[in-house]
Coordinates of C-alpha atoms in Angstrom, one line a residue:
M1 CA -43.3 198.5 57.1
S2 CA -45.0 195.6 58.1
A3 CA -44.4 193.8 61.3
D4 CA -43.2 190.5 59.7
E5 CA -40.8 192.6 57.9
A6 CA -39.6 194.8 61.0
S7 CA -38.9 191.4 62.6
G8 CA -37.2 190.2 59.9
L9 CA -35.0 192.9 59.9
G10 CA -34.0 192.5 63.5
P11 CA -31.5 189.5 63.4
L12 CA -30.1 191.4 60.4
V13 CA -29.1 194.5 62.0
A14 CA -28.1 192.4 64.9
R15 CA -26.0 190.6 62.9
L16 CA -24.5 193.7 61.5
S17 CA -23.7 195.0 64.6
R18 CA -21.8 192.3 65.9
G19 CA -19.8 192.4 62.4
G20 CA -19.4 196.0 62.7
Q21 CA -17.9 195.6 66.6
R22 CA -15.7 192.6 65.3
L23 CA -14.3 195.1 62.5
R24 CA -14.1 198.0 65.2
Q25 CA -12.1 195.4 67.7
A26 CA -9.6 194.5 65.1
D27 CA -9.5 198.1 63.8
R28 CA -7.9 198.4 67.2
A29 CA -5.4 195.5 67.4
H30 CA -3.9 196.0 63.8
S31 CA -4.5 199.8 62.8
W32 CA -2.4 199.4 59.9
V33 CA -4.4 196.6 57.9
L34 CA -7.2 199.3 57.3
D35 CA -4.6 202.3 56.4
T36 CA -2.9 199.8 54.0
T37 CA -6.3 198.4 52.3
V38 CA -7.4 202.1 52.0
V39 CA -4.1 202.9 50.2
V40 CA -4.3 199.8 48.0
L41 CA -8.1 200.3 47.1
V42 CA -7.3 204.3 46.2
F43 CA -3.8 203.3 43.7
L44 CA -6.4 200.6 42.0
M45 CA -9.5 202.8 41.8
F46 CA -7.6 206.3 40.6
C47 CA -4.3 205.5 40.1
L48 CA -3.8 202.7 38.1
P49 CA -6.5 203.9 35.2
D50 CA -4.4 207.3 34.9
L51 CA -1.3 204.9 34.2
L52 CA -2.7 202.7 31.9
H53 CA -4.2 205.6 29.9
G54 CA -1.8 208.2 30.4
G55 CA -4.0 210.7 33.4
A56 CA -6.8 212.1 33.7
G57 CA -6.8 214.6 30.7
D58 CA -6.2 211.5 28.2
G59 CA -8.9 209.7 26.9
D60 CA -12.1 209.7 25.1
G61 CA -13.2 213.0 26.8
P62 CA -14.2 216.5 24.8
R63 CA -11.6 217.9 22.9
R64 CA -11.0 221.2 25.0
F65 CA -10.8 219.5 28.2
R66 CA -7.9 217.0 26.8
L67 CA -6.3 220.6 25.2
A68 CA -6.8 222.1 28.6
F69 CA -4.1 219.8 31.0
T70 CA -1.1 218.3 30.8
L71 CA 0.5 214.7 29.9
L72 CA 2.9 214.0 31.8
S73 CA 5.3 210.7 31.8
P74 CA 4.5 207.7 33.9
A75 CA 7.3 208.1 35.7
V76 CA 6.3 211.7 36.8
T77 CA 2.8 210.6 37.3
L78 CA 3.6 207.6 39.3
V79 CA 6.1 210.2 41.5
L80 CA 3.3 212.4 41.9
Q81 CA 0.4 209.8 42.8
A82 CA 3.0 208.4 44.9
G83 CA 2.8 211.6 47.2
L84 CA -0.9 212.1 47.1
V85 CA -1.9 208.5 48.0
L86 CA 1.0 207.3 50.4
P87 CA 0.6 209.8 52.9
L88 CA -2.8 208.2 53.9
L89 CA -1.4 205.6 55.6
W90 CA -0.8 208.1 58.6
R91 CA -4.2 209.7 58.0
R92 CA -5.4 208.8 61.1
R93 CA -2.1 209.2 63.4
R94 CA -1.2 212.4 61.8
P95 CA -3.9 213.8 60.0
M96 CA -2.7 217.6 59.9
T97 CA 0.9 216.2 58.7
A98 CA -1.6 213.8 56.2
F99 CA -3.4 216.9 54.6
G100 CA -0.5 219.0 54.9
T101 CA 1.6 216.7 52.3
I102 CA -0.9 215.8 50.0
A103 CA -2.0 219.4 49.6
A104 CA 1.1 220.1 48.8
V105 CA 1.8 217.6 46.5
F106 CA -1.5 218.8 45.0
A107 CA -0.6 222.5 44.6
L108 CA 2.7 220.9 42.9
Q109 CA 0.8 218.9 40.2
W110 CA -2.0 221.5 39.5
S111 CA 0.8 224.2 38.9
L112 CA 1.9 221.7 36.3
G113 CA -1.2 222.0 35.0
A114 CA -1.9 218.1 35.0
A115 CA -5.3 216.4 36.4
L116 CA -5.0 213.1 38.5
R117 CA -7.5 211.2 39.6
A118 CA -5.5 209.9 42.8
D119 CA -6.5 214.2 43.9
V120 CA -9.4 212.2 45.5
A121 CA -6.8 211.6 48.2
L122 CA -7.1 215.2 49.1
F123 CA -10.8 214.7 49.9
I124 CA -10.1 212.0 52.0
A125 CA -7.4 213.7 53.9
L126 CA -9.9 216.1 54.6
Y127 CA -12.1 213.9 55.8
S128 CA -10.1 212.4 57.8
L129 CA -8.6 215.6 59.4
A130 CA -12.5 216.3 60.1
L131 CA -12.7 212.9 61.7
H132 CA -9.1 212.7 63.8
G133 CA -7.6 215.8 63.9
R134 CA -7.9 218.9 66.5
P135 CA -10.9 221.0 65.8
Q136 CA -8.4 224.5 65.7
Q137 CA -6.7 222.8 62.9
L138 CA -9.8 222.4 60.7
P139 CA -9.8 226.5 59.3
W140 CA -6.4 226.0 58.4
A141 CA -7.5 223.3 56.5
C142 CA -10.3 224.6 54.8
G143 CA -8.4 227.8 54.0
I144 CA -5.6 225.4 52.1
M145 CA -8.5 223.8 50.8
A146 CA -10.7 226.6 49.3
A147 CA -7.2 227.9 47.8
G148 CA -6.3 224.5 46.4
M149 CA -10.2 224.5 44.5
A150 CA -9.7 227.6 43.5
L151 CA -6.1 226.7 41.7
V152 CA -8.0 224.0 40.1
A153 CA -11.3 225.9 38.7
V154 CA -8.4 228.7 37.4
R155 CA -6.5 225.7 35.3
A156 CA -9.9 224.1 34.1
S157 CA -11.4 227.5 33.0
A158 CA -10.5 226.5 29.5
A159 CA -12.9 223.6 29.4
V160 CA -15.4 224.3 31.7
S161 CA -16.5 227.2 33.6
V162 CA -14.7 228.8 36.7
W163 CA -17.7 229.1 38.8
D164 CA -19.0 225.9 37.5
A165 CA -16.4 224.3 38.5
L166 CA -15.6 226.0 42.0
F167 CA -19.0 225.4 42.6
F168 CA -18.7 221.8 42.4
L169 CA -15.2 221.7 44.2
L170 CA -16.2 223.2 46.9
S171 CA -19.1 221.5 47.0
T172 CA -17.3 218.1 47.6
A173 CA -14.9 219.7 49.6
T174 CA -18.1 220.6 52.2
A175 CA -19.7 217.0 51.8
A176 CA -16.5 215.4 53.1
L177 CA -15.7 217.9 55.5
A178 CA -19.4 217.6 56.8
L179 CA -19.1 214.0 56.7
G180 CA -16.2 213.5 59.1
L181 CA -17.6 215.9 62.1
M182 CA -20.4 213.8 61.5
V183 CA -18.4 210.8 62.2
R184 CA -17.3 212.3 64.9
T185 CA -20.2 213.5 66.8
R186 CA -21.6 210.6 66.1
R187 CA -18.4 208.5 67.7
A188 CA -18.7 210.9 70.7
Q189 CA -22.0 210.6 71.4
L190 CA -21.4 206.5 71.7
A191 CA -18.6 207.1 73.6
G192 CA -20.3 209.5 75.8
L193 CA -23.6 207.0 76.1
R194 CA -20.7 204.1 76.9
E195 CA -19.1 206.2 79.8
R196 CA -22.5 207.2 81.3
A197 CA -23.9 203.3 81.5
A198 CA -20.2 202.3 82.8
R199 CA -20.6 205.1 85.5
L200 CA -24.6 204.0 86.1
E201 CA -23.2 200.3 86.5
I202 CA -20.5 201.6 88.8
E203 CA -23.2 203.5 90.7
R204 CA -25.5 200.6 90.5
D205 CA -22.5 198.5 92.0
Q206 CA -21.8 200.7 94.7
R207 CA -25.6 201.2 96.2
S208 CA -25.7 197.5 96.3
R209 CA -22.4 197.6 98.5
L210 CA -24.4 200.5 100.2
A211 CA -27.2 198.3 100.7
T212 CA -25.1 195.1 102.1
A213 CA -23.2 197.2 104.3
T214 CA -26.2 198.6 105.7
E215 CA -28.2 195.1 106.1
R216 CA -25.0 193.8 107.5
T217 CA -25.5 196.6 110.3
R218 CA -28.7 196.1 110.5
V219 CA -28.4 192.2 111.2
A220 CA -25.2 192.7 113.3
R221 CA -27.4 195.2 115.5
E222 CA -30.4 192.7 115.9
M223 CA -27.8 189.7 116.6
H224 CA -26.5 191.7 119.2
D225 CA -30.2 192.4 120.7
I226 CA -31.1 189.3 120.9
V227 CA -27.6 187.2 121.6
G228 CA -27.1 189.7 124.4
H229 CA -30.8 189.9 125.6
N230 CA -30.8 185.9 126.2
L231 CA -27.7 185.3 127.2
A232 CA -27.7 187.6 129.8
I233 CA -30.9 186.1 130.9
M234 CA -29.6 182.5 131.0
I235 CA -26.3 183.3 132.4
T236 CA -28.2 184.6 135.4
L237 CA -30.8 181.9 135.4
A238 CA -27.7 179.4 135.5
D239 CA -25.9 181.2 138.2
A240 CA -29.2 180.9 140.0
G241 CA -29.8 177.5 139.6
V242 CA -26.1 176.3 141.1
Y243 CA -27.2 177.8 144.4
A244 CA -30.4 176.4 144.2
T245 CA -29.5 172.7 143.4
D246 CA -28.4 171.9 146.9
A247 CA -30.7 173.8 148.9
A248 CA -34.1 173.5 147.2
P249 CA -33.3 171.2 143.9
E250 CA -37.1 172.1 142.7
R251 CA -35.5 175.8 141.9
G252 CA -33.0 174.6 140.3
K253 CA -34.8 172.3 137.7
E254 CA -37.1 175.3 137.1
A255 CA -34.4 177.4 136.1
L256 CA -32.5 175.0 134.1
Q257 CA -36.3 174.8 132.1
L258 CA -36.3 178.5 131.9
I259 CA -33.1 178.0 130.9
G260 CA -34.0 175.7 127.8
D261 CA -37.1 177.9 127.1
T262 CA -34.8 180.9 126.5
G263 CA -32.3 179.8 124.2
R264 CA -35.4 178.3 122.0
T265 CA -36.2 181.6 122.1
A266 CA -33.3 183.1 121.5
L267 CA -32.5 180.2 118.5
G268 CA -36.2 181.2 117.0
E269 CA -35.3 184.7 116.5
L270 CA -32.0 184.2 115.3
R271 CA -33.2 181.9 112.8
R272 CA -35.5 184.8 111.8
V273 CA -33.4 187.5 111.3
L274 CA -30.9 185.6 109.4
G275 CA -33.6 183.7 107.0
V276 CA -34.2 187.4 105.8
L277 CA -30.5 186.9 104.2
R278 CA -30.8 183.3 102.6
E279 CA -32.1 183.7 99.5
A280 CA -34.0 180.9 97.4
S281 CA -32.3 178.8 95.5
D282 CA -33.5 177.0 92.1
S283 CA -33.6 173.5 94.1
S284 CA -35.3 175.2 96.9
P285 CA -37.6 177.9 95.6
V286 CA -39.8 178.1 98.5
T287 CA -38.5 180.7 101.2
P288 CA -38.1 179.9 104.5
E289 CA -41.7 180.9 106.6
L290 CA -40.4 183.7 109.1
S291 CA -42.2 185.2 112.5
P292 CA -43.5 188.4 112.8
Q293 CA -41.0 191.3 114.0
P294 CA -41.3 192.0 117.5
D295 CA -43.3 194.8 118.5
L296 CA -44.7 196.5 121.8
M297 CA -47.5 194.1 122.3
D298 CA -44.4 191.5 123.1
I299 CA -42.9 193.8 125.7
E300 CA -45.0 192.5 128.1
A301 CA -43.7 189.2 127.2
L302 CA -40.5 190.2 127.3
C303 CA -41.2 191.6 131.0
D304 CA -42.0 188.3 131.8
G305 CA -39.0 186.8 131.1
V306 CA -36.6 189.2 132.8
R307 CA -38.2 189.2 135.2
T308 CA -38.0 185.1 135.8
A309 CA -34.4 186.0 136.2
G310 CA -34.6 188.1 139.0
L311 CA -35.6 191.5 138.2
D312 CA -39.1 193.2 139.5
I313 CA -40.0 195.3 136.4
V314 CA -43.0 197.9 136.9
Y315 CA -44.2 198.6 133.4
R316 CA -46.4 201.0 132.6
T317 CA -47.8 202.7 128.8
A318 CA -49.4 206.3 127.8
G319 CA -51.0 207.4 124.4
D320 CA -52.3 206.0 121.3
L321 CA -49.5 203.5 120.9
G322 CA -51.7 200.9 118.6
A323 CA -50.8 203.6 115.8
L324 CA -47.5 203.4 115.9
D325 CA -46.3 201.6 112.3
G326 CA -44.0 198.5 112.9
G327 CA -40.9 200.3 112.6
V328 CA -41.4 202.5 115.4
Q329 CA -42.8 199.8 117.6
L330 CA -39.2 197.3 116.6
T331 CA -37.3 200.2 117.5
V332 CA -38.6 200.7 120.9
Y333 CA -38.8 197.0 121.6
R334 CA -34.9 196.7 120.8
I335 CA -34.4 199.8 122.8
V336 CA -36.2 198.4 126.4
Q337 CA -34.7 194.6 125.4
E338 CA -31.0 196.5 125.4
A339 CA -32.0 198.6 128.5
L340 CA -33.6 196.0 130.6
T341 CA -30.3 193.4 129.7
N342 CA -28.1 195.8 130.9
S343 CA -29.7 196.6 134.0
L344 CA -29.6 192.4 134.4
K345 CA -26.4 192.5 133.7
H346 CA -25.1 195.4 135.8
A347 CA -27.5 195.7 138.9
G348 CA -28.2 191.8 139.0
A349 CA -31.1 190.0 140.8
G350 CA -33.6 191.8 143.2
T351 CA -33.2 195.3 141.0
R352 CA -36.3 196.9 140.7
V353 CA -36.9 198.7 137.7
K354 CA -39.5 201.3 136.1
L355 CA -40.6 201.3 132.6
S356 CA -42.6 203.7 130.9
V357 CA -43.4 203.7 127.0
V358 CA -45.4 207.2 126.9
V359 CA -46.6 208.8 123.3
E360 CA -46.7 212.7 123.5
D361 CA -48.6 214.2 120.7
V362 CA -45.7 213.9 118.0
R363 CA -43.0 212.4 120.5
L364 CA -42.5 208.9 122.1
V365 CA -40.7 208.5 124.8
V366 CA -39.4 205.3 126.2
R367 CA -37.7 205.3 130.1
V368 CA -36.2 202.6 131.9
R369 CA -35.0 203.5 135.3
D370 CA -33.5 200.8 138.1
D371 CA -32.1 201.3 141.4
G372 CA -29.0 199.4 140.8
P373 CA -25.4 200.8 141.2
A374 CA -24.9 204.4 139.2
E375 CA -21.4 203.1 138.3
R376 CA -21.5 201.0 135.4
P377 CA -18.3 198.9 134.1
G378 CA -17.1 201.3 130.6
S379 CA -19.5 204.1 131.3
R380 CA -16.9 206.5 132.0
N381 CA -14.2 205.6 129.3
E382 CA -16.8 204.7 125.9
E383 CA -20.4 203.4 124.8
G384 CA -21.0 200.0 125.0
H385 CA -22.2 198.5 121.5
G386 CA -25.8 197.9 122.8
L387 CA -26.0 202.2 123.6
V388 CA -24.5 202.4 120.0
G389 CA -27.3 200.5 118.5
M390 CA -29.6 202.4 120.1
R391 CA -28.4 205.6 119.4
E392 CA -28.1 204.3 115.4
R393 CA -32.3 203.2 115.7
V394 CA -33.6 206.7 117.2
A395 CA -31.4 208.3 115.0
L396 CA -33.5 207.2 111.9
Y397 CA -36.4 208.8 114.0
G398 CA -34.6 211.7 114.2
G399 CA -34.6 211.2 117.7
N400 CA -32.1 210.9 120.7
V401 CA -30.8 208.8 123.9
S402 CA -29.2 209.7 127.2
A403 CA -27.9 206.9 129.7
G404 CA -26.4 207.5 132.4
P405 CA -26.9 207.8 136.8
A406 CA -30.2 209.0 137.0
P407 CA -31.0 211.4 139.9
G408 CA -31.1 210.1 143.3
G409 CA -29.3 206.9 142.3
G410 CA -29.7 204.4 139.8
W411 CA -29.2 204.3 135.7
A412 CA -31.3 205.4 133.8
V413 CA -32.4 205.3 130.1
E414 CA -34.2 207.5 128.0
A415 CA -34.9 207.7 124.4
T416 CA -37.1 210.0 122.3
L417 CA -38.5 209.7 119.1
D418 CA -39.7 212.4 116.7
M419 CA -43.5 210.9 115.3
T420 CA -43.8 214.2 113.2
P421 CA -44.5 213.2 109.5
R422 CA -41.4 213.6 107.1
A423 CA -41.7 215.3 103.5
G424 CA -43.0 212.8 101.0
A425 CA -44.0 210.8 103.5
R426 CA -47.0 208.8 102.4

């Protein structure tokens, strides 16, 4: 088949598929229409000729064939035809009942020695039973079918060989049974595929919601660190500016300038964090230009900003910090930011803070210790959001965080990150 022919069949197959889908929907809504249509077609194609010409044993066939069967009156023929065809109305709702009723009428008919074209209803009933019935009913139906075919073969022995008749009849019954099982298997496969597609769609939605929740948690954590840190600095500077306004106006002016600079820095960081949530629309396809995430190089600037608020910070590093990836550096930056913010809020200006970031083989240790009071608000009853956020960040790298009163006084925060390469990591 050429490419042009294949492309020409595509729309045809699509139209047939849509047509089949519409027919299935209509059948589910009005199942009686199809059942009635089958009965009417069987009557017109197989029953009406027997009524008009006197039965399947009459007509222009061989003389021995005509003599082998009994001719029935039109009234008896019509009754037998009704018994064969009308049960097809419930062949899908009660397939075993329909098959049993038709088989009983079929046996009665052949016990009278009559041959009717409406006997095709038995094969239709067997097909429907294979398609809609319970699998455990099929052995019984096959046994009844074999007995019925044997009866027909014996009755037709005067016109045709028993073995030839039996072979033809059993082959036809096997074809009806196989066709019903094939269609049933195909429908089960399609139902399985539809169920799997629905399940995959649900799993996709769940993964999407989980990713959204994870991203919201990350953004909330970033927002807490940014807002909490910068607001603590701004509040401290504002308090200092109030006292300095009367005694040293220049110091008050400097405090206001520092508050403005801190506010602008916080606003810039908030825009960067929230910018990743903004999706580009058709009207504005250009995404916002985002500044880089903070890393270890920014810790010195962070310390300078906190020093302006009154903390005396001693900062030292050890180990190969430049080899750390961006995620680890951001985690360390946020831990230091949160620890310094807590020292500023709870210990106040004039507190001395010792800060160290040390890489020891496959471990990274961040230590922050101040000489402020050991008792912090809420430290005995519950953990603050900042400590929870630190624990979540460090847990991503298999580490742990401890925070509490330091030996000899003050407050200490220590975070340890495991730098061992994970399995499958590149």
